[in-house]
mmCIF file of C-alpha atoms and ligand atoms in Angstrom:
data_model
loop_
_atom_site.group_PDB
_atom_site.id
_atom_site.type_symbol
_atom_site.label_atom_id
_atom_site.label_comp_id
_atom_site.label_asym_id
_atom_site.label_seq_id
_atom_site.Cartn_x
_atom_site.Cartn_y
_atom_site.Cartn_z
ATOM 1 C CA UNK A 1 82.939 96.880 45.355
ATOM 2 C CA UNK A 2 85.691 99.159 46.484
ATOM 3 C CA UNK A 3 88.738 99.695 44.233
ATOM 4 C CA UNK A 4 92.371 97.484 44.651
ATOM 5 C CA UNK A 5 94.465 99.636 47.308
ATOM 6 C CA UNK A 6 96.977 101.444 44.726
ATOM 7 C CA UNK A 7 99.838 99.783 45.949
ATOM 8 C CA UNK A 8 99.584 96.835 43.826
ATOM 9 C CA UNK A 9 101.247 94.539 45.850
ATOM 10 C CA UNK A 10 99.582 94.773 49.088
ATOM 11 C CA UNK A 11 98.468 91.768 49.988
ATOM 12 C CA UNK A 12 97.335 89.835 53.386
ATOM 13 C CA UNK A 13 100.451 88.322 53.990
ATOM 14 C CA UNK A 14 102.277 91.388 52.648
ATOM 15 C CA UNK A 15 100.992 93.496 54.514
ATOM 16 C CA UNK A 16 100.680 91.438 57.360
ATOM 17 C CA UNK A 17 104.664 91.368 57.116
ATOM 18 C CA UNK A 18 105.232 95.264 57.102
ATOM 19 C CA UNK A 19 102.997 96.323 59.520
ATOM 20 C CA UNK A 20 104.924 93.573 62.341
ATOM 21 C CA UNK A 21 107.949 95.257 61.172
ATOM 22 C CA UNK A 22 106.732 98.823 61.477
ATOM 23 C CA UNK A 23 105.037 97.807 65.237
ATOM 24 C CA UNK A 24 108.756 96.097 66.122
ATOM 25 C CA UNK A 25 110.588 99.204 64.704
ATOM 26 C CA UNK A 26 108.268 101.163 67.050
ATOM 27 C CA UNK A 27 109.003 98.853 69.772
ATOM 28 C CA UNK A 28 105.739 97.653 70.368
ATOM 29 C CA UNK A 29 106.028 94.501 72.154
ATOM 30 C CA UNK A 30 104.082 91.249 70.578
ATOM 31 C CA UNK A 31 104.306 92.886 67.135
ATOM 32 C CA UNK A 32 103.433 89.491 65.348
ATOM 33 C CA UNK A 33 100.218 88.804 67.092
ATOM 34 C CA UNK A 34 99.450 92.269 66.860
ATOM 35 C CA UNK A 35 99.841 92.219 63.264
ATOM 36 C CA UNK A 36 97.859 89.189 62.372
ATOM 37 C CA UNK A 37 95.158 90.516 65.027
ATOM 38 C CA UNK A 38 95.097 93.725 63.266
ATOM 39 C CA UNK A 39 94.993 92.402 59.967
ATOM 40 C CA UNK A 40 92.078 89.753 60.898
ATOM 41 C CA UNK A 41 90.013 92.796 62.478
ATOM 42 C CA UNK A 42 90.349 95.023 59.443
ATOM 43 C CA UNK A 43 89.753 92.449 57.003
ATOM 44 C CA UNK A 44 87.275 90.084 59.236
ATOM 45 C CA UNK A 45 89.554 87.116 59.031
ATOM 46 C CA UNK A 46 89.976 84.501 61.247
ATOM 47 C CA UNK A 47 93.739 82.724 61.096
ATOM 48 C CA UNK A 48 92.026 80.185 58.842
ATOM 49 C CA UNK A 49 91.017 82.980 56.460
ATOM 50 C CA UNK A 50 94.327 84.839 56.733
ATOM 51 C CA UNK A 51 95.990 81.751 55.739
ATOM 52 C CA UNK A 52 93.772 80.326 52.652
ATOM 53 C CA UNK A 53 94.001 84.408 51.884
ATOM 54 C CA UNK A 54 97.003 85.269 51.775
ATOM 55 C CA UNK A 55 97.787 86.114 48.470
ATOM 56 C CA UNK A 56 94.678 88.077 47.900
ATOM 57 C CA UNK A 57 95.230 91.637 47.416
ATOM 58 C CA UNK A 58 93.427 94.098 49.663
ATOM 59 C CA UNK A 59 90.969 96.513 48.617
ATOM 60 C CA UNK A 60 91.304 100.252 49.253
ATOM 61 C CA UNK A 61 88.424 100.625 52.074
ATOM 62 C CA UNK A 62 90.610 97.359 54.090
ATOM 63 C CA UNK A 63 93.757 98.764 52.925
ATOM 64 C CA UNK A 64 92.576 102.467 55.045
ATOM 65 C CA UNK A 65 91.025 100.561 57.708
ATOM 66 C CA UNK A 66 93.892 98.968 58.497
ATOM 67 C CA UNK A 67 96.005 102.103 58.302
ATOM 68 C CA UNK A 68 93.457 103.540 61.012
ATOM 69 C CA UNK A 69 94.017 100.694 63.137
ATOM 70 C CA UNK A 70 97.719 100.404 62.674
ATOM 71 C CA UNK A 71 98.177 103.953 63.554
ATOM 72 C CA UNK A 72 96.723 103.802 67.236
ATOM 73 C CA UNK A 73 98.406 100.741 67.931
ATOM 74 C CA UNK A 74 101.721 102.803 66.711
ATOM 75 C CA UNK A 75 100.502 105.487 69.060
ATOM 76 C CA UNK A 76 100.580 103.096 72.308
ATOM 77 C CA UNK A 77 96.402 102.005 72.538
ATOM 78 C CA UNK A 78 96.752 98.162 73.496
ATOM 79 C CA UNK A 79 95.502 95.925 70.708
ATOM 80 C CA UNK A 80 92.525 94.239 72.670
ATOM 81 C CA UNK A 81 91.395 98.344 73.091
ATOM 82 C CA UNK A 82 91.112 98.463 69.533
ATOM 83 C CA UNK A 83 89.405 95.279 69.175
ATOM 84 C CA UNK A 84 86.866 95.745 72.382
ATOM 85 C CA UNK A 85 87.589 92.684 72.953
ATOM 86 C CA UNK A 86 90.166 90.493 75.333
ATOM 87 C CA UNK A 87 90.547 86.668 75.668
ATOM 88 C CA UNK A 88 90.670 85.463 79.460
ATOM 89 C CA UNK A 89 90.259 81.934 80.284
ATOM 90 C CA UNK A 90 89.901 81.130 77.356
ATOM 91 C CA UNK A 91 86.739 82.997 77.437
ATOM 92 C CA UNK A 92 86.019 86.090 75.012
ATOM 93 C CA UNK A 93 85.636 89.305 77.368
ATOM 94 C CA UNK A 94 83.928 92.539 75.767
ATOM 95 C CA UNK A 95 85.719 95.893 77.081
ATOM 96 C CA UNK A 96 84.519 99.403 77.615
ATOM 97 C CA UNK A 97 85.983 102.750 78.643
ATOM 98 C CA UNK A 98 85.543 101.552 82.041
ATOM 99 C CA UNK A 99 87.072 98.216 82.273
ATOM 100 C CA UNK A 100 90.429 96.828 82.869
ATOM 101 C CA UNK A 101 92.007 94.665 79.902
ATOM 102 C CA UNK A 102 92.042 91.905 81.389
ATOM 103 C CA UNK A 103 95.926 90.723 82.440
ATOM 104 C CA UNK A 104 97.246 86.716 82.025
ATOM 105 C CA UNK A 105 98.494 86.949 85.439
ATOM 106 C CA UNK A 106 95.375 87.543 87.062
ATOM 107 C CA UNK A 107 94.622 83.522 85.792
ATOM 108 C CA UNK A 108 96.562 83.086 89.065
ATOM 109 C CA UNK A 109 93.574 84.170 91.445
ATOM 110 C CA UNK A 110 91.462 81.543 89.338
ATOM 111 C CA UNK A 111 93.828 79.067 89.496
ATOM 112 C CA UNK A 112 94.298 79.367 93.545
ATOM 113 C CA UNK A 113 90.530 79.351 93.576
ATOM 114 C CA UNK A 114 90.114 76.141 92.139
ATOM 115 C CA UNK A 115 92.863 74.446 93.781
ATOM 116 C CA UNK A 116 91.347 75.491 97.532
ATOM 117 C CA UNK A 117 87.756 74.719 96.511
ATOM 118 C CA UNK A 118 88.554 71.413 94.630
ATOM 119 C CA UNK A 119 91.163 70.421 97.467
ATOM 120 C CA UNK A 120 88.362 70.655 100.257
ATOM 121 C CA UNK A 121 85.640 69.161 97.709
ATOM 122 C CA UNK A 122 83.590 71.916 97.117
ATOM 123 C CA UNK A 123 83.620 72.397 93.709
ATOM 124 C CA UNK A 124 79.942 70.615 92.599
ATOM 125 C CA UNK A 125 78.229 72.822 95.796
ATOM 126 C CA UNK A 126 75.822 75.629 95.286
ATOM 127 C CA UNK A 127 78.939 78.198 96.361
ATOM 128 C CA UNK A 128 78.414 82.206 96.374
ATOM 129 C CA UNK A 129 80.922 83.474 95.112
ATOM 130 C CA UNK A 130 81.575 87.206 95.736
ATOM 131 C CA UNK A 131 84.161 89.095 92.634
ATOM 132 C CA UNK A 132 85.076 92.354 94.523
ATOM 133 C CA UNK A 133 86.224 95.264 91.853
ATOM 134 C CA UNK A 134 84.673 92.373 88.901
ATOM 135 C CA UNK A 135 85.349 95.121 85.635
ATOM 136 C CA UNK A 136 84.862 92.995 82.763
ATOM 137 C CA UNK A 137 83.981 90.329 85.209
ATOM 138 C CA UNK A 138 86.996 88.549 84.357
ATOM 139 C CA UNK A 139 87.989 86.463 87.806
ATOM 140 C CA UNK A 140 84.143 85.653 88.154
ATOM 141 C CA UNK A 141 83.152 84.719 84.538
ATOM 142 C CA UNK A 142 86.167 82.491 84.878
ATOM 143 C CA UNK A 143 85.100 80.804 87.890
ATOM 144 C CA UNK A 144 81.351 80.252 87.167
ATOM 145 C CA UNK A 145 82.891 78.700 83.747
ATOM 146 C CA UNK A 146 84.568 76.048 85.856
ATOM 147 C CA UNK A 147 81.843 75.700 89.060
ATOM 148 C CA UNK A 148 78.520 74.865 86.989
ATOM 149 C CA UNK A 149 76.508 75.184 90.585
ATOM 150 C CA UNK A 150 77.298 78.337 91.659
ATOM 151 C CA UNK A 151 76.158 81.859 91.739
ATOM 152 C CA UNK A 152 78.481 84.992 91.349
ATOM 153 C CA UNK A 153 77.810 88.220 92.781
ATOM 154 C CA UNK A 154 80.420 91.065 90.840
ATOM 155 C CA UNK A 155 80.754 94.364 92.658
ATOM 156 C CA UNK A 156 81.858 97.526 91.279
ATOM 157 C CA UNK A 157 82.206 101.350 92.176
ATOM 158 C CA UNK A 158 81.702 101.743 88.283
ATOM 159 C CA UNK A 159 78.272 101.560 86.613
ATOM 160 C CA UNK A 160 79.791 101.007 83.508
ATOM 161 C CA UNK A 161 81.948 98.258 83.957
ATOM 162 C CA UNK A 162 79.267 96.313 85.285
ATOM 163 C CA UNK A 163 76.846 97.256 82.742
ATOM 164 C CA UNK A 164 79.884 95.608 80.868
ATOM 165 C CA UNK A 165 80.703 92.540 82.972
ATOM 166 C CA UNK A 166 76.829 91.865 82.670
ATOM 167 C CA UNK A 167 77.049 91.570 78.634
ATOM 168 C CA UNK A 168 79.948 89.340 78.929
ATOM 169 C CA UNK A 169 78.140 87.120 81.048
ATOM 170 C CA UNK A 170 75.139 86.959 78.356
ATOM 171 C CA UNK A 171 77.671 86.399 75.930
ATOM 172 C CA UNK A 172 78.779 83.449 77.753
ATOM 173 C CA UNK A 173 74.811 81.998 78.835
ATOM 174 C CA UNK A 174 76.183 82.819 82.056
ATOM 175 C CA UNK A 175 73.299 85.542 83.445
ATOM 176 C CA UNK A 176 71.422 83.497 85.013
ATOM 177 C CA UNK A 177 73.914 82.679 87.706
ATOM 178 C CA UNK A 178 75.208 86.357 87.998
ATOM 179 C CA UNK A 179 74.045 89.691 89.996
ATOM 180 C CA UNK A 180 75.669 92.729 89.772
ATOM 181 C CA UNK A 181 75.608 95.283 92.102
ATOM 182 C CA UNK A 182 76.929 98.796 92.083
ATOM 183 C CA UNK A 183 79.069 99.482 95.521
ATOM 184 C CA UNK A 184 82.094 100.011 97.668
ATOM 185 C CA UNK A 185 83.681 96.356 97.038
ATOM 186 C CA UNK A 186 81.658 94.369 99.616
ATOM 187 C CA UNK A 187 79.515 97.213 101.090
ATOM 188 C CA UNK A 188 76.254 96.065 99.374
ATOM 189 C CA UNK A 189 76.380 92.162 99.625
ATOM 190 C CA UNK A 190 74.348 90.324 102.060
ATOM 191 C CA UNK A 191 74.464 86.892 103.820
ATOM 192 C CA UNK A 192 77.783 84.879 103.196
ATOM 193 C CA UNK A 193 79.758 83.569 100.722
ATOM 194 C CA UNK A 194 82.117 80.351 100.003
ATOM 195 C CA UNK A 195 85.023 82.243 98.067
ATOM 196 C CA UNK A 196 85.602 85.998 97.815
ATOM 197 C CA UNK A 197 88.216 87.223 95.243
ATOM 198 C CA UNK A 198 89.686 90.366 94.082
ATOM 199 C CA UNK A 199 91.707 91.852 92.167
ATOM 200 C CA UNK A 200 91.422 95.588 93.029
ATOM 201 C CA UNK A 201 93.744 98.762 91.999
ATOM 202 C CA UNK A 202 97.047 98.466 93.953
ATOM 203 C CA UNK A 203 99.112 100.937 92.294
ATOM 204 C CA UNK A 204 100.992 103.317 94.184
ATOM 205 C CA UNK A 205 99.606 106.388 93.104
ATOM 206 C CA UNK A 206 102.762 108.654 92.404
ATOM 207 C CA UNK A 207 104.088 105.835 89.999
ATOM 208 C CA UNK A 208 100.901 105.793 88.031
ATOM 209 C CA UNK A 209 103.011 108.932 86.272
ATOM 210 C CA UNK A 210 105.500 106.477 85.483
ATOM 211 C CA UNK A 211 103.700 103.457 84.462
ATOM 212 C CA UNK A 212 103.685 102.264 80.125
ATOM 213 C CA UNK A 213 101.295 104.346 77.960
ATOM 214 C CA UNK A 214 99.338 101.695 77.301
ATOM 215 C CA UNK A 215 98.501 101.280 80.630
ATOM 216 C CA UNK A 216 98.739 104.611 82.230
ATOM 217 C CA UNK A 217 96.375 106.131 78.998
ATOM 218 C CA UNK A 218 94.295 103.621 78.391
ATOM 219 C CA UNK A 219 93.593 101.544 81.610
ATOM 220 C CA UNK A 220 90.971 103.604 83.802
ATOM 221 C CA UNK A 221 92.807 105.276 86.937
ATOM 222 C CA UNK A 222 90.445 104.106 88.915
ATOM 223 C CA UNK A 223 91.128 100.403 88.469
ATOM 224 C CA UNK A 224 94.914 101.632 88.817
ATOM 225 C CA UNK A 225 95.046 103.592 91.611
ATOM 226 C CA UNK A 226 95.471 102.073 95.274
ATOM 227 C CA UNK A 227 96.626 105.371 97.535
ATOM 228 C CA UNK A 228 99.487 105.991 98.685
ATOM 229 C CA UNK A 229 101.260 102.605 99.381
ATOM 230 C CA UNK A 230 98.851 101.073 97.327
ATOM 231 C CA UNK A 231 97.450 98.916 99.667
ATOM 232 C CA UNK A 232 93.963 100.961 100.439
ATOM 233 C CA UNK A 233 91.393 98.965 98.054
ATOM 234 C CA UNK A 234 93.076 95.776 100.394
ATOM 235 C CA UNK A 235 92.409 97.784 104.173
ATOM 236 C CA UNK A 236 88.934 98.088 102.906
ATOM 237 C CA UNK A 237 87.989 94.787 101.109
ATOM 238 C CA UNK A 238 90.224 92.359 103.436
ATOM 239 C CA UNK A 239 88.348 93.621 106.945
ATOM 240 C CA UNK A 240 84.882 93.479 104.672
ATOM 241 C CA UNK A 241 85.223 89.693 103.634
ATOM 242 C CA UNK A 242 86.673 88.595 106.660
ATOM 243 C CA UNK A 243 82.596 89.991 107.789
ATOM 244 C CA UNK A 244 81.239 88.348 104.567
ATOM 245 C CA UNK A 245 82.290 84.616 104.403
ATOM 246 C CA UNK A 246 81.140 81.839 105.683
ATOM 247 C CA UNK A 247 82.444 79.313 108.098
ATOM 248 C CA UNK A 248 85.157 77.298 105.915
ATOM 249 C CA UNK A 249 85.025 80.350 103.319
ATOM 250 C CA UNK A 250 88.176 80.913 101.030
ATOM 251 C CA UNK A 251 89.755 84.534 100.603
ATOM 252 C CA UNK A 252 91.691 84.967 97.178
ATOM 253 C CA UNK A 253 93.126 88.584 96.217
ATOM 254 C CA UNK A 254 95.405 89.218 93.432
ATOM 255 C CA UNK A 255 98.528 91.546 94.466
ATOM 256 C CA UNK A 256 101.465 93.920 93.043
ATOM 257 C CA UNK A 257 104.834 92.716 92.739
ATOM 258 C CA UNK A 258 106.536 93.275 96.625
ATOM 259 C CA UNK A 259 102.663 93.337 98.244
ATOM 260 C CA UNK A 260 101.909 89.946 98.961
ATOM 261 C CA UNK A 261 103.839 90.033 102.838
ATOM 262 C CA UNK A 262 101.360 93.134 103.657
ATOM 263 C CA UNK A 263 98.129 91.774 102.182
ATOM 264 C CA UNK A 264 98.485 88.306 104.204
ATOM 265 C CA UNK A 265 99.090 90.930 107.281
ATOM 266 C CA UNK A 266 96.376 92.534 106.334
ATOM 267 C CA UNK A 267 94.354 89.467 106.394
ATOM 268 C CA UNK A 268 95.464 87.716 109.818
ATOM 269 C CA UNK A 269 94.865 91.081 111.323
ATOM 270 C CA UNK A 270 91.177 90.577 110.289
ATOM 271 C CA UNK A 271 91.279 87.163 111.617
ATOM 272 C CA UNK A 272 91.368 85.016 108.492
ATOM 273 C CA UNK A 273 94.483 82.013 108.250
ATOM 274 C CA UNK A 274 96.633 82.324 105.478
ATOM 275 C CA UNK A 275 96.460 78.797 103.073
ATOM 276 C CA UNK A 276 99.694 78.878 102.306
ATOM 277 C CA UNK A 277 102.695 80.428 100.252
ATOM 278 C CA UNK A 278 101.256 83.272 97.484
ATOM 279 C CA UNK A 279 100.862 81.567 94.297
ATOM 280 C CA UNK A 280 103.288 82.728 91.825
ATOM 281 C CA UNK A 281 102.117 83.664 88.221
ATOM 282 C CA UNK A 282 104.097 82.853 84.761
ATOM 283 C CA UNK A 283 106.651 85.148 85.889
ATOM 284 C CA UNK A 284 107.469 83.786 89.473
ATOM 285 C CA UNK A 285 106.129 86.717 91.305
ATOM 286 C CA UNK A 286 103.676 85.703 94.465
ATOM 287 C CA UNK A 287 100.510 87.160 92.716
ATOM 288 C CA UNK A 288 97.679 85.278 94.079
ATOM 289 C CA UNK A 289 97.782 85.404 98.338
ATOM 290 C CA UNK A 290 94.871 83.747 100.269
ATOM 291 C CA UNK A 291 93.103 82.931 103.289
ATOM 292 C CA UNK A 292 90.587 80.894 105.416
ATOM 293 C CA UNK A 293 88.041 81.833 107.717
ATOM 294 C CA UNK A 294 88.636 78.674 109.751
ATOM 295 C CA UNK A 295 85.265 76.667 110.382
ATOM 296 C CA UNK A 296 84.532 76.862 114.307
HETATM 297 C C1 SAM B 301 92.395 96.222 88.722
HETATM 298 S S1 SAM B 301 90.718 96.394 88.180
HETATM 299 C C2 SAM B 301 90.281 94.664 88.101
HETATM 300 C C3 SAM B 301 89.116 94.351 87.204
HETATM 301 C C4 SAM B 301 88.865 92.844 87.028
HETATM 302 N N1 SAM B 301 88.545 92.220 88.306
HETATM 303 C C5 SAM B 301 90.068 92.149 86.416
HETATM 304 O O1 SAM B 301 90.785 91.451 87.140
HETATM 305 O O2 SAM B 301 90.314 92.317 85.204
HETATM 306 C C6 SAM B 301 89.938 96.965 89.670
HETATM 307 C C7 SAM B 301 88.436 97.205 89.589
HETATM 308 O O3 SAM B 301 88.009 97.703 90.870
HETATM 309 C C8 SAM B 301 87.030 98.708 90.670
HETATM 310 N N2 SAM B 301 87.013 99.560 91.853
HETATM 311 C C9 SAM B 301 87.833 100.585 92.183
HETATM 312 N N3 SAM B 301 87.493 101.093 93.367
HETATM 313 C C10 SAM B 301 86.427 100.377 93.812
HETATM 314 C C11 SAM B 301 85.621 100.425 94.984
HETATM 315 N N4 SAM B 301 85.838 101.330 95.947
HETATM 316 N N5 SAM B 301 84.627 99.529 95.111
HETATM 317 C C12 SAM B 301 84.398 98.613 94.142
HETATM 318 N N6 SAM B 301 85.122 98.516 93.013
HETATM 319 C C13 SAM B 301 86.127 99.388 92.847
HETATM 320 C C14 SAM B 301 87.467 99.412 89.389
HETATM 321 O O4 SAM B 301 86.389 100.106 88.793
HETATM 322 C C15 SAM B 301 87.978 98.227 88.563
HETATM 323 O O5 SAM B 301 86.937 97.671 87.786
#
């Protein structure tokens, strides 16, 4: 049994307290939720635990753990990169190295999904369902959660993230209705699928420079970085699925904040029919923009 920490007085709720105040002093946005996050991981506490424990005084080993902890979040590493770990959908998603955290507003490509599959009653079919850039497999994991007859197929330029995506879909009992397949977003997919979505880089590279530090350090470029204008991963995948889906098949592609008038360009050029207005996330920017391969 490890020794009390020397402070005395350090206990869960404590310290709980100081370190929010020491993230918000930093200006570390979320500082509460980081705290209590924080203190759970170091201490292996759910919110039940940190609650019923509050007044329990930390030993020495926790007290340093959390100190380690508390100083990379200081230093600008995103708390679900400490953690490995990142809620999405209400699912729990495993990171790597490799992997995006998943991002709230990318909920909006599920949510457009849905609404276009459920709309045209094709939610209960045996849809294939192709997740173009997948990373953790977030948008896919998501959708086979809510579609209990289809089959996902995640791509991914990085062997890593879908060595990734792949243990989040165990983690879920979700492997049997997953392949994942190491390409050039829709390069190595045969036959046709019911719904393609993406949500692939589409930063402008020269403001990568610019971007947070949580981001910018501790994202991977490569699921940053989308050329020049920012719209190359989009010339590539767009003029792919418009080859990949079948008669009736949806198009659903998450975009930056001014992109969405390009991308729908983008997609009529390649002979797909835009469903409507871009669906705007939490924050009323268009974020979701999609398309139809109309059935002949
Ligand atoms: C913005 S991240 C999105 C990850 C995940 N879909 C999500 O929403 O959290 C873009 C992903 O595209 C992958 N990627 C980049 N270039 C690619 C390419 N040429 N072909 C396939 N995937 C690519 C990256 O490795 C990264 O996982």
């Amino acid at each position: 049994m490890s020794e009390p920490a020397g402070h005395g007085s350090q206990t869960v709720e404590r310290i709980r307290r100081s370190l929010a105040a020491r993230l918000k002093a930093a200006g570390r946005d979320g500082a509460e939720l980081d705290a209590r996050l924080l203190v759970g991981a170091a201490l292996g506490l759910d919110l039940t635990g940190m609650i019923t424990g509050a007044k329990r005084t930390l030993t020495k080993d926790e007290a340093d753990h959390l100190e380690r902890l508390a100083q990379r979040r200081l230093a600008g590493e995103p708390v679900a990169r400490i953690l490995g770990i990142k809620e999405f959908w209400g699912l729990p998603l495993h990171l790597s190295a490799a992997t995006l955290v998943p991002r709230p507003d990318t909920e909006t490509v599920v949510e457009r999904a849905l609404e276009l599959l459920r709309a045209d009653g094709m939610a209960e079919r045996a849809l294939r369902i192709a997740d173009l850039g997948t990373g953790s497999g977030a948008i896919l994991l998501a959708l086979l959660s809510e579609l209990p007859n289809a089959h996902g197929f995640g791509t991914d330029i990085s062997a890593e993230a879908l060595q990734t995506a792949s243990r989040n879909a165990a983690a879920l009992g979700l492997s049997q209705r997953t392949t994942w397949i190491e390409c050039d977003y829709g390069s190595g997919l045969a036959g046709t699928f019911e719904l393609i979505v993406s949500n692939p880089p589409y930063i402008p590279s020269a403001d990568i420079a610019g971007l947070d530090i949580e981001v910018r350090a501790h994202d991977p470029r490569a699921a940053l970085d989308g050329g020049a204008d920012g719209l190359d991963a989009y010339r590539a995948l767009i003029s792919q699925s418009a080859g990949l889906l079948a008669s009736g098949g949806f198009l659903v592609v998450e975009v930056g904040q001014g992109q969405s008038d390009d991308v729908e360009a983008l997609m009529t050029a390649s002979g797909l029919s835009p469903t409507g207005p871009p669906k705007a996330d939490l924050g009323g920017i268009p974020r979701a923009v999609s398309a139809r391969r109309l059935p002949r």
